Amino acid sequence: MLLKKLQLKTIDYKLALTMCFLLFFNSVVSAQEIIPDVVAQKPVEVPSGQKLKVDGIIATVGDYIVLDSDIDKGFLEIAAQGGNVKDITRCQMLGKLLEDKLYAHQAIQDSIIVSDAEVRGMMDERLNYMVKQVGDINKVVEYYKKSSVEEFKTYFADILKEQKLSSEMRDKIVDGVSITPEEVRNFFKKIPKEDLPTFGAEMEVAQIVVEPKVSKEDEQKVIDRLNAIRKDVLEGSSFATKAVLYSQDPGSSSNGGYYKMTRKTPFLKEFKDVAFSLQEGEISEPFKTIYGYHIIMVDKIKGQEVELRHILISPTVTEDALKEAKERITNIRNKIVGNEISFADAARTESDEKETRANGGILINPNTQDTRFELTKMDPTLYSQVSNLKDTEVSQPLLNTDEKGKKTYKLITVTNRIDEHVADYAKDYTKIKDLALKEKQIEAIGKWFDTKIKDTYIKIIGEYRDCAFANNWLKK
């Protein structure tokens, strides 16, 4: 059946994407040369009586190799992330590794560049995460059987670079794939009625946000502090070090404030406007966004892409300001409950959140870009805030702290509930469009593999030549 086939393909596609972003999924990048054929070594006896597997090359893809141990590492990493490996065969795991190697190999042929600075930023972010999980970087080094932190970082840098090359190549393939309304319609018509998907229960949610007011004096303190940091950097201090020490952006402070972006990157408009107005080496004056005040330094400009570092500092919100914000949002709630004003009109006139106030406070699902939230996939925090609300009921004032530590008060209401239902073209167009686009992307990737496999040196040896691969790796 068409839908069942699509669902299987989508599952495989999602599995592939998930596996690609595992912490250490790929093996070490080999030297840039074709590796001669060797036979994977068989287990040999060791004095303890246990089997010790001597590692060997089992496949070559262009300039990259796959070791037998890479398959074992793949299983270990999926298990470490909580995944189920029971139904994944060694042949399937090898097939996924071969895909990653071909992506990375072709990325180099297409002159896709991953900078050392970008790799360092990724490494800092991942290492910080791992150290938080286990408490000591030496435990990480020991787990990966490396003799020192430096040896592990060298090993890890190669892995991250290959992963990034693979993801950039994959993105390049699918970024050019678009779909028309006519294609979506034809896709839906091809699905037999008995195979139409069932979509889970959903709801639409609206909110009103009130921000605590920050005094002009507190704002000026932040501006002065950023100007002092800027002056130090202009006189020779390290911007990256200052970002690690002072930036309040949890997404970049640990790696020296580093970001890589284009005009399509989903950053705030004010941030992008400043970033793309600077020359290499230039540092911006302090500027304001909804998160606080920033300064930006541009490291590199490569065509339409900018590598930059930034520092974010937010003014301190006083207890008095929080109290005033709560009183204000309580008054708004009282007017809505007393039928003096509708929730939507209150959002348009009273909410401090410009992203939602124009459409009456209606939230947009960041994963689907429509207004519906499927209950089983809803953010746990949002679900806990709305799950017990009755129709038209307005929540009590909720103190919210976002990922950057910014505090606001908000009111939430459920504006619409959609029960579990069989797919309807008119009602579920966005979801159907996503399914149709994924199918088209899968087809584009499949055609890409067919072409590149023919044009690339690929060698698989030993027992793995008996695998039934999804792609024609054996060139039969």
XYZ file of C-alpha atoms in Angstrom:
476
model
C 0.000 0.000 0.000
C 1.236 3.482 -0.863
C 0.918 4.982 2.613
C 2.418 1.984 4.343
C 5.389 2.131 1.992
C 5.738 5.829 2.649
C 5.535 5.296 6.381
C 8.264 2.657 6.188
C 10.413 4.936 4.083
C 9.769 7.799 6.478
C 10.699 5.635 9.448
C 13.921 4.619 7.703
C 14.582 8.250 6.818
C 13.964 9.417 10.377
C 16.106 6.595 11.728
C 18.874 7.650 9.392
C 18.614 11.273 10.483
C 18.505 10.306 14.148
C 21.535 8.073 13.792
C 23.402 10.822 11.970
C 23.105 13.144 14.960
C 24.140 10.675 17.657
C 26.949 11.991 19.796
C 29.795 9.913 18.424
C 28.170 7.844 15.728
C 30.781 8.018 12.992
C 34.229 6.495 13.028
C 37.480 8.369 12.650
C 38.073 10.090 9.325
C 40.871 8.368 7.477
C 43.709 10.030 5.610
C 42.691 11.400 2.229
C 43.822 8.444 0.135
C 42.340 5.238 -1.243
C 42.944 2.402 1.195
C 44.082 -0.889 -0.356
C 41.898 -3.963 0.114
C 42.480 -5.833 3.344
C 40.565 -8.665 4.900
C 38.823 -8.035 8.228
C 40.588 -10.025 10.892
C 38.852 -12.892 12.664
C 38.733 -13.257 16.469
C 41.877 -14.693 18.044
C 42.401 -16.379 21.383
C 43.897 -14.344 24.227
C 45.438 -15.753 27.417
C 42.310 -15.175 29.473
C 40.391 -17.491 27.180
C 38.182 -14.675 25.954
C 37.793 -13.726 22.294
C 39.575 -10.551 21.257
C 38.545 -9.091 17.912
C 41.406 -7.585 15.970
C 39.932 -4.671 14.083
C 40.104 -4.489 10.299
C 38.844 -2.474 7.332
C 35.614 -3.871 5.928
C 34.719 -1.140 3.434
C 36.140 1.820 1.535
C 34.065 4.704 0.187
C 36.097 7.211 -1.779
C 38.638 8.600 0.678
C 36.993 7.064 3.744
C 37.154 3.659 5.402
C 34.788 1.688 7.626
C 36.217 -0.542 10.354
C 34.473 -3.616 11.709
C 34.511 -1.961 15.130
C 32.567 1.007 13.733
C 29.507 -1.227 13.488
C 29.867 -2.178 17.154
C 30.270 1.494 18.069
C 27.094 2.282 16.160
C 25.104 -0.216 18.241
C 26.676 1.079 21.466
C 25.831 4.681 20.697
C 22.210 3.951 19.796
C 21.823 1.969 23.021
C 23.497 4.760 24.995
C 20.900 7.186 23.643
C 18.087 4.878 24.775
C 17.366 3.428 21.321
C 16.345 -0.149 20.576
C 18.935 -2.054 18.527
C 17.178 -5.437 18.588
C 15.797 -5.145 15.065
C 18.870 -3.503 13.480
C 21.193 -5.928 11.696
C 24.925 -5.487 11.169
C 24.241 -5.173 7.451
C 21.787 -2.319 8.063
C 24.275 -0.606 10.360
C 26.990 -0.923 7.720
C 24.608 0.471 5.110
C 24.061 3.558 7.259
C 27.796 4.000 7.788
C 28.379 3.731 4.035
C 25.781 6.448 3.457
C 27.540 8.786 5.900
C 30.918 8.135 4.268
C 29.542 8.852 0.800
C 27.919 12.069 2.013
C 31.209 13.220 3.562
C 33.289 12.169 0.543
C 31.019 14.003 -1.879
C 30.931 17.080 0.365
C 34.675 17.402 -0.118
C 34.300 16.936 -3.873
C 31.670 19.715 -3.856
C 34.031 22.019 -1.912
C 31.849 22.129 1.185
C 34.090 23.519 3.934
C 33.831 22.885 7.658
C 36.146 25.302 9.480
C 38.342 24.444 12.443
C 36.574 27.142 14.450
C 33.241 25.500 13.746
C 34.569 22.096 14.819
C 35.983 23.607 18.024
C 32.616 25.181 18.800
C 30.809 21.885 18.253
C 33.388 20.063 20.347
C 33.084 22.460 23.282
C 29.307 22.131 23.246
C 29.360 18.319 23.115
C 32.134 17.961 25.709
C 30.306 20.254 28.110
C 27.211 18.101 27.737
C 29.137 14.883 28.327
C 31.000 16.219 31.335
C 27.685 17.292 32.869
C 26.414 13.738 32.380
C 29.405 11.869 33.850
C 31.058 14.552 35.992
C 34.628 14.206 34.710
C 36.156 14.435 31.232
C 38.683 11.751 32.193
C 35.796 9.274 32.435
C 34.876 10.136 28.849
C 38.490 9.640 27.767
C 38.612 6.298 29.551
C 35.316 5.152 28.002
C 36.700 5.747 24.510
C 39.994 4.062 25.438
C 42.201 7.072 24.741
C 45.401 7.780 26.636
C 44.855 11.506 27.195
C 42.365 14.335 26.814
C 44.342 15.705 23.865
C 44.284 12.357 22.065
C 40.552 12.121 22.621
C 39.981 15.675 21.320
C 41.942 14.916 18.155
C 39.889 11.750 17.667
C 36.659 13.590 18.425
C 37.459 16.521 16.090
C 37.756 14.116 13.146
C 34.412 12.545 14.028
C 32.652 15.900 14.316
C 34.119 17.171 11.052
C 32.928 14.093 9.197
C 29.471 14.337 10.771
C 29.209 17.994 9.806
C 30.342 17.322 6.240
C 27.723 14.560 5.983
C 24.904 16.720 7.325
C 25.864 19.676 5.090
C 25.838 17.399 2.026
C 22.500 15.875 2.989
C 21.019 19.325 3.566
C 22.303 20.471 0.193
C 20.424 17.618 -1.488
C 17.067 18.173 0.225
C 17.193 21.990 0.415
C 16.537 22.191 -3.289
C 13.443 19.997 -3.040
C 10.128 21.847 -2.963
C 6.562 20.790 -3.535
C 3.569 22.442 -5.175
C -0.060 22.362 -4.018
C -0.865 20.260 -7.070
C 1.748 17.669 -6.072
C 0.305 17.578 -2.545
C -3.173 17.031 -3.958
C -1.989 14.213 -6.229
C -0.094 12.614 -3.343
C -3.240 12.585 -1.197
C -5.412 11.218 -4.020
C -3.074 8.249 -4.471
C -3.591 7.065 -0.882
C -6.316 4.376 -0.745
C -9.148 5.326 1.583
C -8.448 2.390 3.903
C -4.807 3.512 4.217
C -5.425 7.145 5.135
C -3.419 8.034 8.264
C -5.078 8.806 11.568
C -3.940 11.996 13.285
C -3.971 12.210 17.070
C -5.956 14.612 19.246
C -4.804 18.214 18.906
C -5.496 21.616 20.374
C -4.944 25.264 19.529
C -3.619 27.473 22.276
C -3.408 31.224 22.816
C -1.440 33.225 25.366
C -0.987 36.720 26.737
C 2.480 37.671 27.946
C 3.446 40.478 30.308
C 7.099 41.369 30.717
C 8.427 42.908 33.941
C 9.609 46.445 33.290
C 13.321 47.078 33.607
C 14.407 50.520 34.785
C 16.425 52.795 32.517
C 19.188 52.770 35.116
C 19.492 48.948 35.033
C 19.500 48.954 31.224
C 22.274 51.548 31.179
C 24.363 49.424 33.559
C 24.230 46.563 31.055
C 25.105 48.854 28.129
C 28.055 50.273 30.077
C 29.261 46.780 30.947
C 29.131 45.661 27.297
C 30.941 48.818 26.203
C 33.688 48.070 28.732
C 34.019 44.507 27.366
C 34.100 45.872 23.813
C 36.865 48.330 24.766
C 38.932 45.508 26.330
C 38.628 43.413 23.155
C 39.608 46.343 20.935
C 42.698 46.731 23.120
C 43.687 43.088 22.656
C 41.581 40.891 24.958
C 39.979 37.708 23.621
C 36.316 38.077 22.638
C 35.847 34.310 23.005
C 37.166 34.344 26.553
C 34.919 37.275 27.466
C 31.937 35.358 26.050
C 32.746 32.301 28.167
C 33.067 34.468 31.285
C 30.177 36.906 30.868
C 27.656 35.907 28.165
C 24.259 34.770 29.434
C 23.406 32.906 26.223
C 23.382 29.193 27.205
C 23.498 28.153 23.561
C 26.863 29.741 22.803
C 28.651 30.991 25.918
C 30.510 27.713 26.507
C 32.059 27.836 23.011
C 33.081 31.462 23.091
C 29.817 32.878 21.748
C 30.308 31.191 18.365
C 27.531 31.018 15.772
C 27.514 30.343 12.035
C 24.590 31.791 10.125
C 23.101 32.911 6.824
C 20.201 35.261 6.214
C 17.909 32.206 6.254
C 19.060 31.082 9.704
C 16.130 31.493 12.141
C 17.664 34.203 14.342
C 15.935 37.378 15.456
C 15.743 40.023 12.717
C 17.491 42.628 14.884
C 20.366 40.214 15.488
C 20.758 39.351 11.795
C 20.542 43.002 10.734
C 23.522 43.867 12.931
C 25.487 40.708 12.064
C 25.264 41.313 8.311
C 26.131 45.000 8.632
C 29.605 44.265 10.062
C 32.925 43.642 8.331
C 35.391 40.896 9.328
C 36.987 41.731 12.677
C 34.489 44.514 13.422
C 32.660 44.647 16.779
C 29.158 46.101 17.022
C 27.945 48.674 19.502
C 25.574 47.244 22.147
C 22.095 46.624 20.719
C 18.818 45.368 22.159
C 16.630 42.331 21.412
C 13.872 40.650 23.386
C 16.564 38.672 25.239
C 18.619 41.636 26.444
C 21.629 43.503 25.076
C 24.267 42.073 22.727
C 27.574 42.838 21.113
C 28.713 40.915 18.034
C 32.165 40.359 16.529
C 32.382 38.920 13.015
C 35.144 36.326 12.589
C 34.699 35.400 8.919
C 32.494 36.213 5.957
C 32.263 33.471 3.312
C 29.849 34.475 0.572
C 26.386 34.542 2.146
C 27.616 32.911 5.370
C 28.914 34.671 8.474
C 30.875 33.193 11.361
C 30.556 35.346 14.442
C 30.802 35.500 18.205
C 28.447 37.373 20.475
C 27.901 38.248 24.115
C 24.434 38.563 25.647
C 23.768 40.265 28.971
C 20.230 40.815 30.247
C 19.258 43.528 32.720
C 18.351 42.249 36.178
C 14.613 42.019 36.835
C 13.837 43.212 40.358
C 11.273 41.665 42.689
C 9.250 44.879 42.521
C 9.148 44.642 38.714
C 7.958 41.027 38.917
C 5.258 42.016 41.429
C 4.020 44.826 39.167
C 3.915 42.457 36.163
C 1.860 39.926 38.132
C -0.592 42.607 39.238
C -0.962 43.822 35.657
C -1.627 40.357 34.200
C -4.055 39.569 37.054
C -6.055 42.661 36.110
C -6.106 41.539 32.475
C -7.379 38.118 33.542
C -10.116 39.656 35.688
C -11.367 41.683 32.695
C -11.460 38.577 30.473
C -13.218 36.418 33.073
C -15.653 39.286 33.739
C -16.498 39.426 30.013
C -15.245 43.015 29.717
C -12.936 41.979 26.873
C -12.284 38.829 24.868
C -9.027 36.909 25.249
C -8.096 37.650 21.634
C -8.710 41.406 21.977
C -6.804 41.485 25.264
C -3.867 39.791 23.543
C -3.924 42.363 20.737
C -3.990 45.350 23.078
C -2.198 44.169 26.231
C 0.290 41.397 25.395
C 4.001 42.237 25.280
C 4.737 39.313 22.938
C 4.760 40.824 19.464
C 5.039 37.405 17.741
C 1.542 36.384 18.880
C -0.412 39.516 19.773
C -1.341 40.413 16.180
C -3.323 37.160 15.773
C -5.016 37.259 19.152
C -2.285 35.407 21.035
C -2.538 32.176 18.986
C 0.646 30.101 19.306
C 2.422 28.657 16.274
C 3.745 25.101 16.578
C 7.509 25.460 15.929
C 7.702 21.916 14.537
C 4.905 22.198 11.985
C 4.483 25.980 11.555
C 0.707 25.698 11.935
C -1.516 26.468 14.919
C -2.210 22.885 16.031
C -0.360 20.994 18.743
C -0.711 17.216 18.830
C -1.110 16.251 22.482
C 1.329 13.335 22.374
C 4.036 15.555 20.838
C 3.411 18.743 22.780
C 6.186 20.327 24.804
C 5.821 18.853 28.326
C 5.818 22.272 29.997
C 3.101 23.630 27.718
C 1.084 20.425 28.082
C 1.187 20.652 31.879
C -0.126 24.222 31.647
C -3.089 23.484 29.373
C -4.008 19.825 29.960
C -6.458 20.552 32.778
C -8.012 23.687 31.297
C -11.669 23.470 30.302
C -13.057 25.098 27.153
C -12.723 28.933 27.288
C -11.110 28.692 30.748
C -8.228 31.105 31.348
C -5.273 29.955 33.406
C -4.074 31.702 36.513
C -1.020 33.946 35.969
C 1.973 31.686 35.229
C 5.551 32.712 35.919
C 7.626 31.559 32.952
C 11.424 31.404 32.692
C 12.770 30.757 29.179
C 15.988 29.006 28.173
C 17.943 32.271 28.483
C 16.641 32.965 31.993
C 14.203 35.715 30.988
C 11.156 35.874 33.305
C 7.640 36.779 32.179
C 4.069 36.227 33.342
C 1.507 34.735 31.011
C -2.114 33.651 30.694
C -3.052 30.625 28.580
C -6.325 29.408 27.122
C -7.359 26.599 24.775
C -9.133 28.082 21.744
C -9.909 24.853 19.863
C -9.813 21.084 20.387
C -9.550 18.579 17.540
C -10.330 14.943 18.303
C -8.373 12.039 16.823
C -9.470 11.702 13.208
C -8.738 10.212 9.800
C -6.748 12.564 7.568
C -8.822 15.215 5.833
C -7.245 17.112 2.918
C -8.709 20.496 3.819
C -8.255 20.283 7.587
C -4.859 18.583 7.594
C -3.215 20.161 4.563
C -0.030 21.118 6.428
C 0.560 17.568 7.693
C -0.228 16.035 4.306
C 2.128 18.508 2.652
C 4.902 17.445 5.065
C 4.338 13.773 4.197
C 4.378 14.525 0.473
C 7.544 16.609 0.811
C 9.291 13.883 2.798
C 8.458 11.350 0.098
C 9.886 13.678 -2.548
C 13.023 14.275 -0.446
C 13.499 10.525 0.010
C 13.213 10.059 -3.748
C 15.774 12.842 -4.330
C 18.207 11.235 -1.886
C 17.679 7.836 -3.508
C 18.465 9.237 -6.967
C 21.533 11.000 -5.559
C 22.832 7.728 -4.105
C 22.213 5.879 -7.375
C 24.296 8.448 -9.258
C 27.134 8.927 -6.771
C 27.616 5.225 -6.026
C 28.290 4.652 -9.733
C 30.870 7.462 -9.804
C 32.698 6.688 -6.538
C 35.317 4.094 -5.636
C 33.545 1.688 -3.247
C 34.863 -1.624 -1.958
C 33.200 -4.000 0.517
C 35.009 -7.134 1.618
C 34.521 -10.331 3.567
C 31.167 -11.545 4.856
C 29.572 -8.146 4.270
C 29.502 -8.760 0.520
C 26.572 -11.081 1.258
C 24.477 -8.247 2.722
C 21.234 -7.234 1.008
C 21.734 -3.464 1.057
C 19.011 -0.920 0.344
C 21.463 0.908 -1.947
C 23.586 -0.687 -4.672
C 26.859 -0.553 -2.729
C 28.100 -3.754 -4.390
C 27.451 -2.277 -7.869
C 25.789 -5.435 -9.141
